Short mmCIF file of C-alpha atoms in Angstrom, two decimals:
data_model
loop_
_atom_site.label_atom_id
_atom_site.label_comp_id
_atom_site.label_asym_id
_atom_site.label_seq_id
_atom_site.Cartn_x
_atom_site.Cartn_y
_atom_site.Cartn_z
CA MET A 21 -57.37 106.08 4.24
CA GLU A 22 -53.66 106.45 3.53
CA SER A 23 -53.27 102.66 3.25
CA VAL A 24 -56.14 102.45 0.78
CA LEU A 25 -54.56 105.12 -1.44
CA ARG A 26 -51.24 103.31 -1.26
CA GLU A 27 -52.88 100.05 -2.40
CA VAL A 28 -54.61 101.83 -5.28
CA TRP A 29 -51.33 103.41 -6.37
CA GLU A 30 -49.50 100.08 -6.18
CA PHE A 31 -52.26 98.43 -8.24
CA PHE A 32 -51.95 101.21 -10.84
CA GLN A 33 -48.17 100.81 -11.02
CA ILE A 34 -48.27 97.03 -11.31
CA TYR A 35 -51.26 96.46 -13.60
CA ILE A 36 -52.23 99.68 -15.38
CA LEU A 37 -49.04 101.63 -16.04
CA PRO A 38 -47.25 98.86 -17.98
CA VAL A 39 -50.07 98.51 -20.53
CA LEU A 40 -50.67 102.22 -21.12
CA PRO A 41 -48.09 102.50 -23.94
CA PHE A 42 -49.67 99.50 -25.70
CA VAL A 43 -53.19 100.96 -25.35
CA ALA A 44 -51.94 104.29 -26.67
CA LEU A 45 -50.38 102.61 -29.71
CA VAL A 46 -53.59 100.70 -30.45
CA LEU A 47 -55.68 103.87 -30.22
CA ILE A 48 -53.26 105.74 -32.48
CA GLU A 49 -53.33 102.90 -35.05
CA VAL A 50 -57.14 102.76 -34.99
CA HIS A 51 -57.25 106.52 -35.51
CA LEU A 52 -54.80 106.28 -38.41
CA MET A 53 -56.76 103.42 -40.00
CA TYR A 54 -60.00 105.36 -39.68
CA ASN A 55 -58.34 108.48 -41.09
CA ARG A 56 -56.91 106.51 -44.03
CA ARG A 57 -60.33 104.99 -44.76
CA GLU A 58 -61.99 108.40 -44.57
CA ASN A 59 -59.46 110.27 -46.66
CA ASP A 60 -57.19 107.98 -48.67
CA VAL A 61 -57.95 106.99 -52.25
CA MET A 62 -59.67 103.58 -52.17
CA PHE A 63 -59.32 100.72 -54.64
CA GLY A 64 -61.82 101.03 -57.44
CA THR A 65 -62.07 104.82 -57.21
CA GLU A 66 -61.49 105.26 -60.94
CA SER A 67 -64.11 102.62 -61.74
CA PHE A 68 -66.47 104.20 -59.21
CA ASN A 69 -66.15 107.63 -60.83
CA GLU A 70 -66.79 106.12 -64.25
CA LYS A 71 -69.81 104.06 -63.20
CA ILE A 72 -71.70 106.86 -61.45
CA LYS A 73 -71.84 108.76 -64.74
CA ALA A 74 -74.50 106.29 -65.89
CA PHE A 75 -76.84 107.49 -63.14
CA GLU A 76 -78.33 110.92 -62.67
CA PHE A 77 -77.15 111.25 -59.09
CA THR A 78 -77.47 114.62 -57.37
CA PRO A 79 -74.36 116.03 -55.65
CA LYS A 80 -75.94 115.12 -52.30
CA GLU A 81 -76.50 111.53 -53.45
CA VAL A 82 -72.89 111.23 -54.59
CA ARG A 83 -71.65 112.51 -51.21
CA THR A 84 -73.98 110.09 -49.44
CA LEU A 85 -72.74 107.22 -51.58
CA GLU A 86 -69.20 108.14 -50.54
CA LYS A 87 -70.28 107.95 -46.88
CA LEU A 88 -71.82 104.53 -47.42
CA VAL A 89 -68.60 103.25 -48.99
CA ARG A 90 -66.43 104.68 -46.22
CA SER A 91 -68.68 103.18 -43.53
CA SER A 92 -68.69 99.74 -45.15
CA LYS A 93 -66.07 97.02 -44.89
CA PHE A 94 -65.53 96.84 -48.65
CA GLU A 95 -62.04 97.36 -50.03
CA ASN A 96 -63.26 98.44 -53.46
CA LYS A 97 -65.05 101.76 -53.69
CA ASP A 98 -67.26 100.66 -56.60
CA ALA A 99 -68.59 97.60 -54.73
CA VAL A 100 -71.87 99.31 -53.75
CA LEU A 101 -72.64 99.92 -57.44
CA ASN A 102 -72.21 96.27 -58.42
CA SER A 103 -75.20 94.65 -56.70
CA SER A 104 -78.21 95.41 -54.53
CA GLY A 105 -76.89 93.00 -51.88
CA LEU A 106 -73.66 94.94 -51.45
CA PHE A 107 -75.51 98.25 -51.51
CA GLU A 108 -77.93 97.13 -48.78
CA ALA A 109 -75.04 95.74 -46.72
CA ALA A 110 -73.38 99.16 -46.83
CA VAL A 111 -76.66 100.88 -45.95
CA THR A 112 -77.20 98.53 -42.98
CA GLU A 113 -73.69 99.16 -41.65
CA PHE A 114 -74.11 102.92 -42.07
CA TYR A 115 -77.39 102.86 -40.14
CA ARG A 116 -75.84 100.68 -37.45
CA ILE A 117 -72.99 103.11 -36.90
CA ARG A 118 -75.03 106.29 -37.16
CA ASN A 119 -78.38 104.99 -35.77
CA VAL A 120 -80.99 105.35 -38.49
CA PHE A 121 -83.28 107.39 -36.23
CA SER A 122 -80.52 109.98 -35.76
CA VAL A 123 -79.58 110.34 -39.44
CA ARG A 124 -80.69 113.59 -41.08
CA ASP A 125 -83.76 113.44 -43.29
CA GLU A 126 -81.89 114.73 -46.36
CA THR A 127 -79.37 111.87 -46.03
CA LEU A 128 -82.18 109.32 -45.68
CA GLU A 129 -83.84 110.75 -48.79
CA ALA A 130 -80.54 110.54 -50.67
CA ILE A 131 -80.14 106.84 -49.79
CA ALA A 132 -83.70 106.13 -50.94
CA GLY A 133 -82.94 108.04 -54.15
CA LEU A 134 -79.79 106.01 -54.76
CA ARG A 135 -81.69 102.75 -54.37
CA ARG A 136 -84.39 103.92 -56.75
CA LYS A 137 -82.03 105.26 -59.42
CA MET A 138 -79.91 102.11 -59.42
CA ASP A 139 -83.13 100.06 -59.65
CA PHE A 140 -82.24 98.07 -56.54
CA THR A 141 -85.87 97.77 -55.38
CA GLY A 142 -87.92 94.59 -55.39
CA SER A 143 -89.83 95.71 -58.49
CA ASN A 144 -86.77 94.86 -60.58
CA PRO A 145 -87.01 91.07 -61.20
CA LEU A 146 -83.21 90.88 -61.59
CA THR A 147 -82.51 92.52 -58.24
CA MET A 148 -81.52 90.42 -55.24
CA VAL A 149 -83.89 91.22 -52.37
CA CYS A 150 -82.43 91.10 -48.86
CA SER A 151 -84.07 94.02 -47.02
CA THR A 152 -87.61 95.26 -46.40
CA ARG A 153 -86.33 98.67 -47.50
CA GLN A 154 -86.48 97.23 -51.02
CA PHE A 155 -90.25 96.71 -50.77
CA ASN A 156 -92.43 99.24 -52.58
CA VAL A 157 -95.56 101.15 -51.63
CA GLY A 158 -98.49 99.21 -53.06
CA ASP A 159 -96.86 95.80 -52.65
CA ARG A 160 -98.99 93.28 -50.77
CA VAL A 161 -97.84 91.20 -47.82
CA ASP A 162 -99.32 88.58 -45.51
CA LEU A 163 -99.15 89.29 -41.77
CA GLU A 164 -99.37 86.62 -39.06
CA PHE A 165 -99.17 88.04 -35.54
CA ASP A 166 -98.09 86.03 -32.51
CA GLY A 167 -101.51 86.70 -31.00
CA GLY A 168 -103.18 84.79 -33.84
CA GLN A 169 -104.42 87.71 -35.96
CA VAL A 170 -103.92 87.18 -39.69
CA PHE A 171 -104.16 89.75 -42.49
CA LYS A 172 -103.89 88.44 -46.05
CA ARG A 173 -102.55 90.51 -48.94
CA ALA A 174 -102.37 93.69 -46.88
CA THR A 175 -101.14 96.76 -48.80
CA ILE A 176 -97.91 98.55 -47.96
CA LEU A 177 -98.96 102.17 -47.35
CA GLU A 178 -95.64 103.89 -46.66
CA ARG A 179 -91.97 103.02 -46.66
CA SER A 180 -89.20 105.20 -45.33
CA GLU A 181 -85.64 104.32 -44.37
CA LYS A 182 -86.68 104.22 -40.70
CA THR A 183 -89.94 102.25 -40.77
CA TRP A 184 -92.68 101.00 -43.07
CA SER A 185 -96.42 100.61 -42.61
CA VAL A 186 -99.08 98.15 -43.76
CA LYS A 187 -102.83 98.78 -44.02
CA ILE A 188 -105.11 96.76 -41.73
CA GLU A 189 -108.75 96.94 -40.70
CA GLY A 190 -108.79 96.84 -36.93
CA SER A 191 -109.78 98.71 -33.79
CA SER A 192 -108.10 100.76 -31.08
CA VAL A 193 -108.16 97.72 -28.80
CA LEU A 194 -106.48 95.58 -31.46
CA ALA A 195 -103.94 98.32 -32.22
CA LYS A 196 -102.97 98.46 -28.53
CA SER A 197 -102.42 94.71 -28.42
CA LEU A 198 -100.35 94.71 -31.62
CA SER A 199 -97.97 97.50 -30.66
CA GLY A 200 -94.61 96.01 -29.67
CA SER A 201 -95.65 92.46 -30.66
CA ARG A 202 -94.00 90.22 -33.23
CA VAL A 203 -95.38 89.47 -36.67
CA LEU A 204 -94.37 87.05 -39.42
CA VAL A 205 -94.30 89.01 -42.70
CA ARG A 206 -94.47 87.23 -46.06
CA TRP A 207 -93.96 88.94 -49.41
CA THR A 208 -94.20 87.04 -52.68
CA ARG A 209 -92.36 88.17 -55.79
CA MET A 210 -94.01 86.34 -58.65
CA ASN A 211 -91.82 83.92 -60.61
CA ASP A 212 -89.14 84.24 -57.93
CA ALA A 213 -89.62 83.45 -54.25
CA VAL A 214 -91.47 84.00 -50.99
CA TYR A 215 -89.55 86.36 -48.70
CA SER A 216 -90.37 86.24 -45.01
CA LYS A 217 -89.19 87.47 -41.62
CA ARG A 218 -90.50 87.78 -38.08
CA ILE A 219 -90.43 91.50 -37.28
CA THR A 220 -91.22 93.67 -34.26
CA VAL A 221 -94.17 96.05 -34.60
CA PHE A 222 -92.96 99.61 -34.07
CA ALA A 223 -96.44 101.03 -33.51
CA ALA A 224 -100.05 100.39 -34.51
CA THR A 225 -103.26 102.33 -35.15
CA PRO A 226 -106.75 101.01 -36.00
CA ASP A 227 -105.99 101.22 -39.72
CA LYS A 228 -102.29 100.37 -40.01
CA VAL A 229 -99.28 98.75 -38.37
CA ILE A 230 -95.88 100.41 -38.47
CA LEU A 231 -93.00 97.95 -38.67
CA ASN A 232 -89.27 98.04 -38.09
CA HIS A 233 -87.08 97.10 -41.04
CA SER A 234 -85.21 93.82 -41.46
CA ASP A 235 -82.03 93.38 -43.50
CA SER A 236 -81.92 89.57 -43.39
CA LEU A 237 -84.97 88.14 -45.14
CA ASP A 238 -85.55 84.41 -45.45
CA LYS A 239 -86.09 83.25 -49.01
CA GLU A 240 -88.01 80.21 -50.22
CA GLN A 241 -87.59 79.67 -53.93
CA LEU A 242 -90.65 79.45 -56.13
CA ARG A 243 -89.18 78.94 -59.59
CA LYS A 244 -86.09 76.87 -59.10
CA TRP A 245 -87.34 74.52 -61.83
CA LEU A 246 -88.63 75.10 -65.33
CA ARG A 247 -92.44 75.13 -65.20
CA GLU A 248 -95.04 73.99 -67.67
CA ILE A 249 -98.49 75.55 -67.80
CA VAL A 250 -101.10 72.80 -67.48
CA ASP A 251 -104.80 72.33 -66.84
CA PHE A 252 -105.07 69.06 -64.91
CA PRO A 253 -107.81 68.07 -62.48
CA VAL A 254 -106.35 67.57 -59.01
CA THR A 255 -107.62 66.08 -55.76
CA ALA A 256 -106.30 67.42 -52.44
CA THR A 257 -106.59 65.32 -49.28
CA PHE A 258 -106.06 67.13 -45.98
CA PRO A 259 -104.81 65.62 -42.70
CA ASN A 260 -108.31 65.87 -41.18
CA GLY A 261 -109.66 63.64 -43.95
CA GLU A 262 -111.32 66.37 -46.02
CA VAL A 263 -111.03 65.92 -49.77
CA HIS A 264 -111.27 68.85 -52.21
CA SER A 265 -111.19 68.94 -55.99
CA GLY A 266 -109.37 71.62 -57.94
CA VAL A 267 -107.18 72.40 -60.91
CA LEU A 268 -103.43 72.19 -61.43
CA TYR A 269 -102.35 75.44 -63.17
CA ASP A 270 -98.65 74.79 -63.67
CA LEU A 271 -96.15 72.13 -62.80
CA SER A 272 -92.42 71.82 -62.17
CA ALA A 273 -90.08 69.20 -60.74
CA GLY A 274 -90.03 71.12 -57.46
CA GLY A 275 -93.59 72.28 -56.98
CA ILE A 276 -96.91 73.40 -58.35
CA LEU A 277 -99.48 76.14 -58.65
CA LEU A 278 -102.98 74.82 -58.10
CA GLY A 279 -106.48 76.18 -57.67
CA LEU A 280 -108.59 75.13 -54.69
CA ALA A 281 -111.72 76.53 -53.12
CA GLU A 282 -110.13 75.80 -49.74
CA ASP A 283 -108.47 78.83 -48.07
CA CYS A 284 -105.02 77.34 -47.44
CA LYS A 285 -102.35 78.97 -45.26
CA PRO A 286 -98.56 79.09 -45.74
CA ASP A 287 -96.76 76.01 -44.36
CA GLN A 288 -99.99 73.98 -44.42
CA GLN A 289 -99.37 70.43 -45.65
CA PHE A 290 -101.60 67.98 -47.50
CA SER A 291 -101.39 65.39 -50.27
CA ILE A 292 -102.47 65.73 -53.89
CA SER A 293 -103.34 63.31 -56.64
CA PHE A 294 -103.32 64.09 -60.37
CA GLU A 295 -102.88 62.25 -63.63
CA LEU A 296 -99.73 63.08 -65.57
CA PRO A 297 -100.16 62.30 -69.30
CA THR A 298 -98.32 59.12 -70.34
CA PHE A 299 -97.15 58.53 -66.76
CA GLY A 300 -100.41 57.88 -64.97
CA VAL A 301 -101.68 58.98 -61.55
CA GLN A 302 -99.19 60.76 -59.28
CA ASN A 303 -99.60 60.92 -55.51
CA VAL A 304 -97.35 63.35 -53.64
CA ASP A 305 -97.27 65.44 -50.47
CA VAL A 306 -96.99 69.23 -50.74
CA LYS A 307 -96.41 72.22 -48.46
CA VAL A 308 -98.10 75.56 -49.15
CA LEU A 309 -95.76 78.48 -49.85
CA ASN A 310 -98.40 81.13 -50.35
CA ASN A 311 -102.09 81.69 -51.00
CA LEU A 312 -102.28 84.24 -53.80
CA GLY A 313 -106.05 84.66 -53.66
CA HIS A 314 -108.50 84.56 -56.59
CA ARG A 315 -105.99 85.35 -59.33
CA ASN A 316 -107.02 83.04 -62.17
CA PRO A 317 -109.91 84.59 -64.15
CA ASN A 318 -110.72 81.18 -65.69
CA PHE A 319 -111.38 79.76 -62.22
CA PRO A 320 -112.72 82.70 -60.15
CA GLN A 321 -114.00 80.40 -57.40
CA TYR A 322 -110.52 79.02 -56.64
CA ASN A 323 -107.60 80.39 -54.59
CA SER A 324 -104.29 80.23 -56.45
CA ILE A 325 -101.98 78.26 -54.15
CA SER A 326 -98.24 77.87 -54.72
CA ALA A 327 -96.72 74.80 -53.08
CA VAL A 328 -93.56 72.69 -53.06
CA PHE A 329 -93.25 68.92 -53.00
CA THR A 330 -92.32 67.32 -49.67
CA GLY A 331 -91.67 63.80 -48.42
CA ALA A 332 -90.75 61.06 -50.88
CA TYR A 333 -91.28 62.70 -54.25
CA ALA A 334 -88.20 61.64 -56.25
CA TRP A 335 -90.20 59.28 -58.49
CA THR A 336 -92.83 61.95 -59.24
CA GLN A 337 -90.06 64.51 -59.79
CA GLU A 338 -88.38 62.30 -62.37
CA ARG A 339 -91.64 61.75 -64.24
CA VAL A 340 -92.50 65.47 -64.20
CA LEU A 341 -89.06 66.29 -65.63
CA GLN A 342 -89.56 63.75 -68.41
CA TYR A 343 -93.03 65.11 -69.14
CA ILE A 344 -91.80 68.73 -69.34
CA PHE A 345 -88.88 67.62 -71.53
CA GLU A 346 -91.24 65.88 -73.94
CA VAL A 347 -93.64 68.83 -74.10
CA THR A 348 -90.77 71.26 -74.70
CA ARG A 349 -89.26 69.02 -77.40
CA LYS A 350 -92.59 68.68 -79.25
CA THR A 351 -93.25 72.42 -79.00
CA LYS A 352 -89.86 73.23 -80.54
CA ALA A 353 -90.38 70.66 -83.28
CA LYS A 354 -93.59 72.41 -84.39
CA LYS A 355 -91.85 75.79 -84.80
#
C-alpha cells in the first residue's frame, strides 16, 4: 500500500504539479474573458441603443436581447438587429448553452416576441429563413416519414421555442410508430424556395406530430430566374412510359410551374415537351420541387407542380431566356 501511494505521489510531482500554474492561468483568463463579455461595453452598443428605439420592446425583451448578444460570438452588439440569420444564430447558441428545455417560459416568450416584432418570421418575404422557429401557425408543410407515411400540406398547429406540431389524421397505432422516428419536412414559401430538413419526431398523437426544431434548413431556390406567365399545352412522359397532358403555367430559364392531373411527389423526375413560340418544340427533363395541390382555379382538375430543369437543358434555357426577353421588350414598348 505504501509503495502504491509513493508511486501516485511521484506521478503527481512529475506530471501534474508542473502544469497546475498553466491550468490556473488559463482558467483565470477564461473567467476574465467571460466577465468582460458579460459586463464590458461591446462594440456597436451606441448603435444598438439607437436601433431598438424603432421597436416596441418590453423591458424583459430588451434584457433578453442583451442575453442573446452576450451568449453569441458576435463582436458587435447590434448584429442581432441587422438580419434574421444573425438573430437566429444567437438564439441557437443561447439555447445550446442554456438548454432550451431548461429556459424559463418568460424568457422563451420574450425571444418569440423579439422575432415577431422585428418581423423575422417566414411570413416576411424579405426575411432569410434558416430555422423552423420562423415558421408560423397555419403554414402548411409536407411530411415524409421513414416508415413510408406521407402527409401533404399538413397544417402547423402550434409553434413554441421548444417544439412545434403538425396536424395529421392517424391512429394510436400510427402515433406509436411515429414517435421517435425521422421525418423529411418540406415547407414552400411562394416565389422564393422550398425549405426542407429531416427532423426527429419528439412525440405523436392520433391527430398530430410534435417535432423538434432545426436551425439549419436546406434551401432549393424556386425563383432564381425571372418568370413569364404562360398558358402552353405540355406533355409529360414518365419513366414507366406513362404520358400525361397538362398546362404550363409559368416559365423561367431555371424551371417551370405546370398543371398535371398526375399526383407528383418532390424529387420525382420525368421529361416534358412543349412548344415555345418562335422557337419550336422543346424537350427537357425536370425534377419536381413541390406539389402545391389544386391551386389554379382555371384548371381545377390539375395539381400545380413546381419543377426545375435537369440534365442537358442549356439549349432550352437559352431559348427561354430569349423568349422572355422578347416578351418583356414588347410589353414595355406598348406602355
